[in-house]
Coordinates of C-alpha atoms (C1' of nucleotides) in Angstrom, one line a residue:
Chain A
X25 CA 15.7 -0.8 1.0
X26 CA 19.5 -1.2 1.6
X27 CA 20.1 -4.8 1.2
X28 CA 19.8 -5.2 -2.9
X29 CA 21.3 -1.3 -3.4
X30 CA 24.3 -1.5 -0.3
X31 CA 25.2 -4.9 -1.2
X32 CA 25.7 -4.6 -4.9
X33 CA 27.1 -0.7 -3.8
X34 CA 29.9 -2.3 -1.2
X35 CA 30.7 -4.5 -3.8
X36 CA 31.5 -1.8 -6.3
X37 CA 33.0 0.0 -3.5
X38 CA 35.2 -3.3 -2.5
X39 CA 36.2 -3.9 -6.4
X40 CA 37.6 -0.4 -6.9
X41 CA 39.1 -0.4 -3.5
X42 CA 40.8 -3.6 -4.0
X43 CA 41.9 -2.5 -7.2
X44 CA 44.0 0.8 -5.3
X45 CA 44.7 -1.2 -2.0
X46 CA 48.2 -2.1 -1.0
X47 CA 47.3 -5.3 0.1
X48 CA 50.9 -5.3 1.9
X49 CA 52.0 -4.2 5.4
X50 CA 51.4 -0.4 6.5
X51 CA 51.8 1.6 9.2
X52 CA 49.4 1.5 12.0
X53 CA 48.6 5.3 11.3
X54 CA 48.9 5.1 7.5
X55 CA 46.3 2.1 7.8
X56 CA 44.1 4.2 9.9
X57 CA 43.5 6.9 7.7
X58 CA 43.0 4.4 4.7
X59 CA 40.4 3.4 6.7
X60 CA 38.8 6.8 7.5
X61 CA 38.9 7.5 3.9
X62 CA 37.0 4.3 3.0
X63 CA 34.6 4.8 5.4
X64 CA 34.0 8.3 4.6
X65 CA 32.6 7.1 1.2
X66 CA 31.0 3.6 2.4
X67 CA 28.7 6.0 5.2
X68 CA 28.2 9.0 2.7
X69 CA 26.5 6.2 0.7
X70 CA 24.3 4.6 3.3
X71 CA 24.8 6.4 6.1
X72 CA 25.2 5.2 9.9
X73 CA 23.3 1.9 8.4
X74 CA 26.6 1.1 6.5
X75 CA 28.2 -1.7 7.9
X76 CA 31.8 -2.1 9.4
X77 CA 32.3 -4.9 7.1
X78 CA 31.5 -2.5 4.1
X79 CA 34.4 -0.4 5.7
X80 CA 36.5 -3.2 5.9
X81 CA 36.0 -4.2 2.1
X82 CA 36.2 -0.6 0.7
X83 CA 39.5 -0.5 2.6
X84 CA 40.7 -4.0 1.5
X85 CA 41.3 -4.8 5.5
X86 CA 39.4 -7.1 7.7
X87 CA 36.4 -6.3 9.5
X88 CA 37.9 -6.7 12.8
X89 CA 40.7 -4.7 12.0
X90 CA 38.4 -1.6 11.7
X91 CA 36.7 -2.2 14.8
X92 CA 39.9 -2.3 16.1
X93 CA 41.5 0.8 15.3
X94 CA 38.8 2.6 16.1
X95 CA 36.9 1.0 19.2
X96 CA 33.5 1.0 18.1
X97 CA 31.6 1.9 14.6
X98 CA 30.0 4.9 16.1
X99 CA 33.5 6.1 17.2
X100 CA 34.5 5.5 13.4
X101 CA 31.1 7.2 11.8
X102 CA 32.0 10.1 14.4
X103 CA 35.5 10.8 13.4
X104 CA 35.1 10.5 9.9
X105 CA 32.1 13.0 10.5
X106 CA 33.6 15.8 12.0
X107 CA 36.7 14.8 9.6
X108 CA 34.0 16.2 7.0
X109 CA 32.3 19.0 9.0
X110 CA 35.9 20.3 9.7
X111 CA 37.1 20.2 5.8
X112 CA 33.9 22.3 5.0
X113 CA 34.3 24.9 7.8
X114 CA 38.5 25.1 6.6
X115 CA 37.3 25.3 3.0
X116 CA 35.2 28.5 4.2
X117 CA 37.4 29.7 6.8
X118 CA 40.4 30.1 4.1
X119 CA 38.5 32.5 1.9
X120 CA 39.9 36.1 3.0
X121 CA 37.3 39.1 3.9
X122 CA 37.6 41.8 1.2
X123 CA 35.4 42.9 -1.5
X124 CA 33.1 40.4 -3.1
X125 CA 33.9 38.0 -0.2
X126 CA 30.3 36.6 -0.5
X127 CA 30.9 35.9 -3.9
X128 CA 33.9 34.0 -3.2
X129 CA 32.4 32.1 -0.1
X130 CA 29.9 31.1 -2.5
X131 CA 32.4 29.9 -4.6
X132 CA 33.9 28.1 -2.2
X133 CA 31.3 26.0 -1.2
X134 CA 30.6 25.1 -5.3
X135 CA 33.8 23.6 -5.0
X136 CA 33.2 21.3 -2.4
X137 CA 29.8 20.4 -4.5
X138 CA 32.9 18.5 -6.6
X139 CA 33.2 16.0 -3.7
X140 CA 30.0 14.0 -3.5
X141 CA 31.0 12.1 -0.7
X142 CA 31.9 15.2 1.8
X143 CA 28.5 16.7 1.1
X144 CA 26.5 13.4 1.1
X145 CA 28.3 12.6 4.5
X146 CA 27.8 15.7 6.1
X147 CA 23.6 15.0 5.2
X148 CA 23.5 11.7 6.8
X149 CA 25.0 13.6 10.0
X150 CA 22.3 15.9 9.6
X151 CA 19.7 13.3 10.2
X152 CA 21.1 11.3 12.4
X153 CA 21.7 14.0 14.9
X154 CA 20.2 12.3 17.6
X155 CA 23.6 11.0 18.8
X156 CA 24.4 13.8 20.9
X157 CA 28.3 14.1 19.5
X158 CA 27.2 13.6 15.2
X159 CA 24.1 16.7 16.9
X160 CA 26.9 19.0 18.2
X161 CA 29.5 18.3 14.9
X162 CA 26.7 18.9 12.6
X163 CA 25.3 22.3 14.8
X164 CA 28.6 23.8 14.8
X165 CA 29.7 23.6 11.3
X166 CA 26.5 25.1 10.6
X167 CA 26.9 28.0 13.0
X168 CA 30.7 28.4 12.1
X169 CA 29.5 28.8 7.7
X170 CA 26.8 31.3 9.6
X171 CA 29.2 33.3 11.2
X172 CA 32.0 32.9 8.9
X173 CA 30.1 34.6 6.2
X174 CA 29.0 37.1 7.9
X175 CA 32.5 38.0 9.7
X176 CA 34.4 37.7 5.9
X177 CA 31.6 39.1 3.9
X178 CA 30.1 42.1 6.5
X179 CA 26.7 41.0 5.0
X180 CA 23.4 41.7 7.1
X181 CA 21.9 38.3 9.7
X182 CA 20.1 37.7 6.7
X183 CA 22.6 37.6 4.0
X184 CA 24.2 34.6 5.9
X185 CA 20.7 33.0 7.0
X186 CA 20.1 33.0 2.5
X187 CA 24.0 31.9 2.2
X188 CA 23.4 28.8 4.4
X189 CA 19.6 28.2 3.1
X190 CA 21.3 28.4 0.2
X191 CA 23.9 25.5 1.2
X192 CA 21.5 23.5 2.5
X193 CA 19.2 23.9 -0.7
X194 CA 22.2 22.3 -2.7
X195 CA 22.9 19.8 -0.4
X196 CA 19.1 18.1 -0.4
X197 CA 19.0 18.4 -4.0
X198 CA 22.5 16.3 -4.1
X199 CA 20.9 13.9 -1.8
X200 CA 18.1 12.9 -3.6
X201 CA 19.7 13.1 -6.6
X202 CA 18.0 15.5 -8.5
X203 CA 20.6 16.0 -11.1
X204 CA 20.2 12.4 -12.0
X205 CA 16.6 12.4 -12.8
X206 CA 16.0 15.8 -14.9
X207 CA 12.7 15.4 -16.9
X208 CA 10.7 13.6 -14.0
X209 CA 8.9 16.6 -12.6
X210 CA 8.6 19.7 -13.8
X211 CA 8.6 21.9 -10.9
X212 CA 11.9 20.0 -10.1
X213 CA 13.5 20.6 -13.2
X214 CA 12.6 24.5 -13.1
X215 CA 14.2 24.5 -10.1
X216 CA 17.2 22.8 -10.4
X217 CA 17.8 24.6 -13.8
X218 CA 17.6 28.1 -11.4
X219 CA 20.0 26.8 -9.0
X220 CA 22.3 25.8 -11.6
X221 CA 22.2 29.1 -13.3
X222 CA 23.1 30.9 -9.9
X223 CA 25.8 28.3 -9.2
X224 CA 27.3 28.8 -12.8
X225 CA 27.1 32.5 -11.9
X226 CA 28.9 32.2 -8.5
X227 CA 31.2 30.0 -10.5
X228 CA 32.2 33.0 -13.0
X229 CA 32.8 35.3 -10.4
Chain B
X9 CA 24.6 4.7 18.2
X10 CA 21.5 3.9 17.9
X11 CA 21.5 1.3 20.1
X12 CA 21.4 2.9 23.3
X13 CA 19.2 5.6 21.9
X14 CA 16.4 4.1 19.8
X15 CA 15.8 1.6 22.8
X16 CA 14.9 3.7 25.6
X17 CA 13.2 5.7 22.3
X18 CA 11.2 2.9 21.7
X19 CA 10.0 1.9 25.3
X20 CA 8.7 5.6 25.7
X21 CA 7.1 5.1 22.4
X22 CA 5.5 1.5 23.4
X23 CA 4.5 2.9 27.0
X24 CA 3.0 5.5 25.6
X25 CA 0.9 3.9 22.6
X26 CA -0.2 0.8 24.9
X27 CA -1.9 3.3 27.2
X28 CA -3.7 4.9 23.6
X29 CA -4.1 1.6 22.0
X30 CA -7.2 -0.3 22.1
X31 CA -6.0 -3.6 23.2
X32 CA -9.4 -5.5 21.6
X33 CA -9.9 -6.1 18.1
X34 CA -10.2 -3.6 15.3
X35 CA -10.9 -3.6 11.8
X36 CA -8.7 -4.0 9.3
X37 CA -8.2 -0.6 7.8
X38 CA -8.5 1.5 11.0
X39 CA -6.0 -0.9 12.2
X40 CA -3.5 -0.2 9.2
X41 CA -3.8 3.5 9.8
X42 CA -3.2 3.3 13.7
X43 CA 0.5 1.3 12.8
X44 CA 1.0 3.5 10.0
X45 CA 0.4 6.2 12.4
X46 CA 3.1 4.5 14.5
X47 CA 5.5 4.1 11.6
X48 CA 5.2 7.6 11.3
X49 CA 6.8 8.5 14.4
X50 CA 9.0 5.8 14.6
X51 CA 10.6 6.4 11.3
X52 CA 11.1 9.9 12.4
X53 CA 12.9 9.1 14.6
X54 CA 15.0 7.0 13.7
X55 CA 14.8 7.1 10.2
X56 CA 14.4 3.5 7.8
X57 CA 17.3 2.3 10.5
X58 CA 14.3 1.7 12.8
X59 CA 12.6 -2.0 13.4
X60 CA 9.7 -3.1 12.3
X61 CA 9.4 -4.2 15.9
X62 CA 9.5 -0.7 16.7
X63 CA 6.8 0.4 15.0
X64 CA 5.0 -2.4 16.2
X65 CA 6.1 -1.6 19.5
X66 CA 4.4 1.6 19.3
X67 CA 1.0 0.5 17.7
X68 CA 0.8 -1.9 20.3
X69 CA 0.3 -4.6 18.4
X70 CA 2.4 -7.4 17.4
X71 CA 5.5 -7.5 15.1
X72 CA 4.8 -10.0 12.5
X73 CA 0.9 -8.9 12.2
X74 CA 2.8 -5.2 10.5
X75 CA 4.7 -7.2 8.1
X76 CA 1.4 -8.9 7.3
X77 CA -0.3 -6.0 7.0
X78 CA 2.1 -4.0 4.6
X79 CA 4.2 -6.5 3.5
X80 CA 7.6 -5.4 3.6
X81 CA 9.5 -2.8 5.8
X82 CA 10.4 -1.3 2.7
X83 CA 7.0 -1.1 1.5
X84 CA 6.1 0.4 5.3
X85 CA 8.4 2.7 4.9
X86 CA 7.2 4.3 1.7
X87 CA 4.1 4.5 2.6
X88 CA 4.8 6.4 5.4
X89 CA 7.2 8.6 3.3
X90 CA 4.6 9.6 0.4
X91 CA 1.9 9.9 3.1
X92 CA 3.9 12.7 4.4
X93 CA 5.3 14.2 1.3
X94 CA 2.1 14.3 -0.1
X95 CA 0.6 15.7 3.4
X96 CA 3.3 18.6 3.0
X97 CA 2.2 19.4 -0.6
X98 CA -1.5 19.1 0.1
X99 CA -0.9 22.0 2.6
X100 CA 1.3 24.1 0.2
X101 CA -1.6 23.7 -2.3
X102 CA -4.3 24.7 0.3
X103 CA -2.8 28.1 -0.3
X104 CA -5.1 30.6 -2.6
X105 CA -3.2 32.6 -5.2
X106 CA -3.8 36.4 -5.0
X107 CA -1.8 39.3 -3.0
X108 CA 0.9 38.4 -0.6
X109 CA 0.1 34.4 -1.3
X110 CA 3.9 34.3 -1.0
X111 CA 3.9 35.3 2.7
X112 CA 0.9 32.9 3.4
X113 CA 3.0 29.9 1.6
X114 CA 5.4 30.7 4.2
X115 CA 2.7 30.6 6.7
X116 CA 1.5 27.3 5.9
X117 CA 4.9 25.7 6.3
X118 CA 5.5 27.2 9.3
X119 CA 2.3 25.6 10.7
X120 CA 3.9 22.2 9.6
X121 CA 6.5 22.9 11.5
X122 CA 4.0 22.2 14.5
X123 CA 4.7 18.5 13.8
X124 CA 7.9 18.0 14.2
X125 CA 7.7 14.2 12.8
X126 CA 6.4 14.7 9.6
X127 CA 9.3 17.1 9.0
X128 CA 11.8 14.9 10.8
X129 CA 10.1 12.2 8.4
X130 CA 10.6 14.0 5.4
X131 CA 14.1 14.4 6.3
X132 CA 14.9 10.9 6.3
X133 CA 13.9 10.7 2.9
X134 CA 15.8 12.9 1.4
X135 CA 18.9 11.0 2.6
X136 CA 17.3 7.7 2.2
X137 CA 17.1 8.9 -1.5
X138 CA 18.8 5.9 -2.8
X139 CA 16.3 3.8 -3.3
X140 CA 14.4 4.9 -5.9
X141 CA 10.8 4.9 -4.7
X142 CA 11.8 7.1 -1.5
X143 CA 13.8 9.5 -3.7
X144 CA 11.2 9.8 -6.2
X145 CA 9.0 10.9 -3.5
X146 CA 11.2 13.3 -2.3
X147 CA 11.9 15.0 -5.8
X148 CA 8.3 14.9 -6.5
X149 CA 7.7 17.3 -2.8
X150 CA 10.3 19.4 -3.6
X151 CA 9.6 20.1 -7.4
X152 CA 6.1 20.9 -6.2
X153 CA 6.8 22.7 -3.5
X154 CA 8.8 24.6 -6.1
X155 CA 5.8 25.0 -8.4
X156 CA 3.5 25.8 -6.1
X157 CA 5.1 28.8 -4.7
X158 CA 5.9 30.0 -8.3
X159 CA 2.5 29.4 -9.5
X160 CA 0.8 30.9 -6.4
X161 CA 2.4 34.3 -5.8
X162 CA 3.6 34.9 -9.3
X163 CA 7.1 35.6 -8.1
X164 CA 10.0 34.9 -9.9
X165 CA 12.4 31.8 -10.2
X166 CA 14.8 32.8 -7.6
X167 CA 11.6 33.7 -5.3
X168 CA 10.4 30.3 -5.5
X169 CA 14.3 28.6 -5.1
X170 CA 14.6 31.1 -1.9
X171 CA 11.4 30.0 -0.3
X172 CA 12.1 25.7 -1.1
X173 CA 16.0 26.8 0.0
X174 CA 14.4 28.4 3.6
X175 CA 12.2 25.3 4.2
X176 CA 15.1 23.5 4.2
X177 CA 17.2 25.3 6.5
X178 CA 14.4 25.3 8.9
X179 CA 14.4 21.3 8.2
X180 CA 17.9 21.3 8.9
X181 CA 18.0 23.5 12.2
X182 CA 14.8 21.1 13.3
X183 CA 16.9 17.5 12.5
X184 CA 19.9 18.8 14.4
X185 CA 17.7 19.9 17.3
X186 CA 19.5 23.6 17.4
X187 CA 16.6 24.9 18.7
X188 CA 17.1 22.5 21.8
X189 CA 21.0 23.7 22.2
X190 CA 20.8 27.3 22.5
X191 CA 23.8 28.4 23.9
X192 CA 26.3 26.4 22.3
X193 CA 27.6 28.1 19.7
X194 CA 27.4 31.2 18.8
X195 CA 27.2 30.9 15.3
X196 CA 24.0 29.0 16.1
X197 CA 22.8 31.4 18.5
X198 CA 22.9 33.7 15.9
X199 CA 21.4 31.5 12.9
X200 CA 18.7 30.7 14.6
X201 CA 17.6 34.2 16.0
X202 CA 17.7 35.1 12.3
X203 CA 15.4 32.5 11.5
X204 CA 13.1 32.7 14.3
X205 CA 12.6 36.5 13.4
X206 CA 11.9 35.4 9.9
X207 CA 9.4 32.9 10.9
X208 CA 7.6 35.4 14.1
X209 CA 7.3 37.6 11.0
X210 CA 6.1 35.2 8.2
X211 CA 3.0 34.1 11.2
X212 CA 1.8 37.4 12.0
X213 CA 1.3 38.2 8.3
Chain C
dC6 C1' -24.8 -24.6 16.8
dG7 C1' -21.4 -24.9 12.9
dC8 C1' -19.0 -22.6 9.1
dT9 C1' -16.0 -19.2 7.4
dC10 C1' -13.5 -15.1 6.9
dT11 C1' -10.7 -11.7 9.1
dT12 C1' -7.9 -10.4 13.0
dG13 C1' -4.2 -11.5 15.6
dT14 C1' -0.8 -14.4 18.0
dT15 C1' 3.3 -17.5 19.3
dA16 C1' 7.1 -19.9 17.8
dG17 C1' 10.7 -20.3 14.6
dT18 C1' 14.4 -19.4 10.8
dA19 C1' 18.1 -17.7 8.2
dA20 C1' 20.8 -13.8 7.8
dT21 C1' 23.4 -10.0 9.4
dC22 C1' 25.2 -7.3 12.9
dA23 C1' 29.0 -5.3 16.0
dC24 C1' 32.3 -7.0 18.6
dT25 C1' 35.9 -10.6 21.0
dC26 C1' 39.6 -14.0 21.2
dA27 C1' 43.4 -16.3 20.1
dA28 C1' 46.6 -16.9 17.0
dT29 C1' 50.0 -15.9 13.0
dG30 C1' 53.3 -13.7 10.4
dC31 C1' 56.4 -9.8 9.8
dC32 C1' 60.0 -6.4 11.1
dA33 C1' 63.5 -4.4 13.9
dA34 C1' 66.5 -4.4 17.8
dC35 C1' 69.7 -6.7 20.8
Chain D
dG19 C1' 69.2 -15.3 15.4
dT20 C1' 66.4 -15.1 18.8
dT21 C1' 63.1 -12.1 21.2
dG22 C1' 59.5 -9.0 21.4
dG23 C1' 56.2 -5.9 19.7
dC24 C1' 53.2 -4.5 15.9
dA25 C1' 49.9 -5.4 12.0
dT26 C1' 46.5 -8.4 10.8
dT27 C1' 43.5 -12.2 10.4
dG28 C1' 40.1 -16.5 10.9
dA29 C1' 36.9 -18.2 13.7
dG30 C1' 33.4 -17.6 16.8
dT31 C1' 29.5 -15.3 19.9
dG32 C1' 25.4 -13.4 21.2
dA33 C1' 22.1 -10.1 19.9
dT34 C1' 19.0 -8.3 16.5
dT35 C1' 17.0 -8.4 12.1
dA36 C1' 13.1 -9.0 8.6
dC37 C1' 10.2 -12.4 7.5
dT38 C1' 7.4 -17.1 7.6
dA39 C1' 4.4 -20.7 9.1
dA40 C1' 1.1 -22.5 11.8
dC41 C1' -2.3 -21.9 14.7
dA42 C1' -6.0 -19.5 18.1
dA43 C1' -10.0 -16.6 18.6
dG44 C1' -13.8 -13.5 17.7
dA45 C1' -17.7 -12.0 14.7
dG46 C1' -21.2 -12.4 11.2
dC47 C1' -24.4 -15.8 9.1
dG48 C1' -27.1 -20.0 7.9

DNA sequence: CGCTCTTGTTAGTAATCACTCAATGCCAAC
DNA sequence: GTTGGCATTGAGTGATTACTAACAAGAGCG
């Protein structure tokens, strides 16, 4: 499955990175978080499967050079996964409790939904949870969006159980696309065109 | 990561098949569901990153006679997946319509749960979604799914995007293995009583 | 027994993988 | 202006990959 759609996809990726790369001397640090960023987007795309030499191209570096800086590919896939897991429990942990906080930690997650990758990343972690360090990243940022929106919003267990169903709802849709293919199944469409509505709501409020 | 992982994984799943296999000959179609079978788990595992040697591994017989049999590992692979999307909505529309048919949906999902690798499975496709046979597959459970529960208790829109949104919490909480790190995090700790509750409840109705 | 079809294997191939090694240029400090 | 450290690469290695080709063996049938 990933050898026609990763190779043509790491070339895009390569092209548009090549395009934005500096293909000067940076810092060692600088160069490192190019990296993290590229590699963000290459494993949202295709997951732990993704290649270090799919890194390397997105971030216009060599392939050894990534292995490198960051010892092994798991030890890159892992920090560039809790790099995610951490941006989505800071995105919830900066709204303020108050009046309508639910509301607004709804909102909050709709505007991560804006970057594809974070969400698409934080998925492929989901699955491969088997490695015991992408397990615990991926149980604790769901446990920390539990309890952060019960702490901010001083909803009931079940409130936050529905908030994070909720999340996780959007997320799988995302995944498989379901916004691409409207008009292939029914059932799917009805229920994308519910989640939509509730997301435009949250959106208003 | 899965290196270390999906090889010990493997020689507990070849150990254990070559003591269930029938080492003598079979026919041909009982055969091609006894690796399919295999595939099953194996790809649950370790999701389309695992070998076709694997699988074969795990039917006990050898690799290039799976290849032979299904073709490609793509082709393996979505097999597999629509066999177990399809398994998942076959049991969703098991379920009669009629008086609380929304709390025996929930029933019937929770006795998938039972397997662990057809969920796990299922899983794997949603973020294998890219290619577009797998994601197809996956749109097509969830939009029935969807429809099903719609159709069968007469609830409303959000009903039905509530109930898919919980089956794919409990999807989550399974691929993460939270139930196997209790203690962790609290967050967790207290996600997953909440959902436990829900579920205890949903089986005694 | 012989003939043939299906079941199954062993041996092999080309590609890709993560990872290593040794080297090369660049920049700043002395 | 030479020295030394840092950024970076090309070339290579061994392992694993999906997949192929050719061949062995058993079962039904005349």
């Amino acid at each position: 499955m990933s050898q026609q759609m990763s190779q043509q996809a790491s070339q895009q990726a390569s092209q548009q990175a090549s395009q934005q790369t500096t293909t000067s001397r940076m810092s060692g640090p600088a160069r490192r978080e190019q990296i993290l960023a590229a590699a963000r987007k290459v494993f949202a795309e295709d997951g732990y499967a993704a290649s270090t030499d799919q890194v390397a191209r997105a971030a216009g570096v060599s392939q050894p050079y990534v292995v490198r800086l960051f010892g092994t590919k798991r030890d890159l896939f892992v920090e560039a996964y809790t790099h995610a897991t951490a941006e989505v429990c800071a995105t919830l942990a900066a709204v303020p409790a108050g009046p309508d906080a639910d509301a607004r930690m709804g909102a909050a997650y709709v505007e991560l939904l804006a970057d594809r990758d974070l969400l698409r990343l934080v998925m492929h972690g989901f699955v491969a949870g088997n490695d015991p360090e992408v397990g615990r990243a991926a149980r604790a940022c769901l446990g920390e969006a539990y309890r952060l929106f019960v702490e901010r919003s001083g909803g009931t267990p079940e409130q936050g159980r529905d908030f994070v169903a909720m999340g996780m709802l959007v997320n799988v849709l995302l995944a498989v696309g379901a916004d691409a293919h409207v008009g292939e199944s029914e059932g799917m469409d009805a229920l994308l065109a519910c989640v939509d509505s509730s997301i435009e709501e949250v959106r208003g409020a």
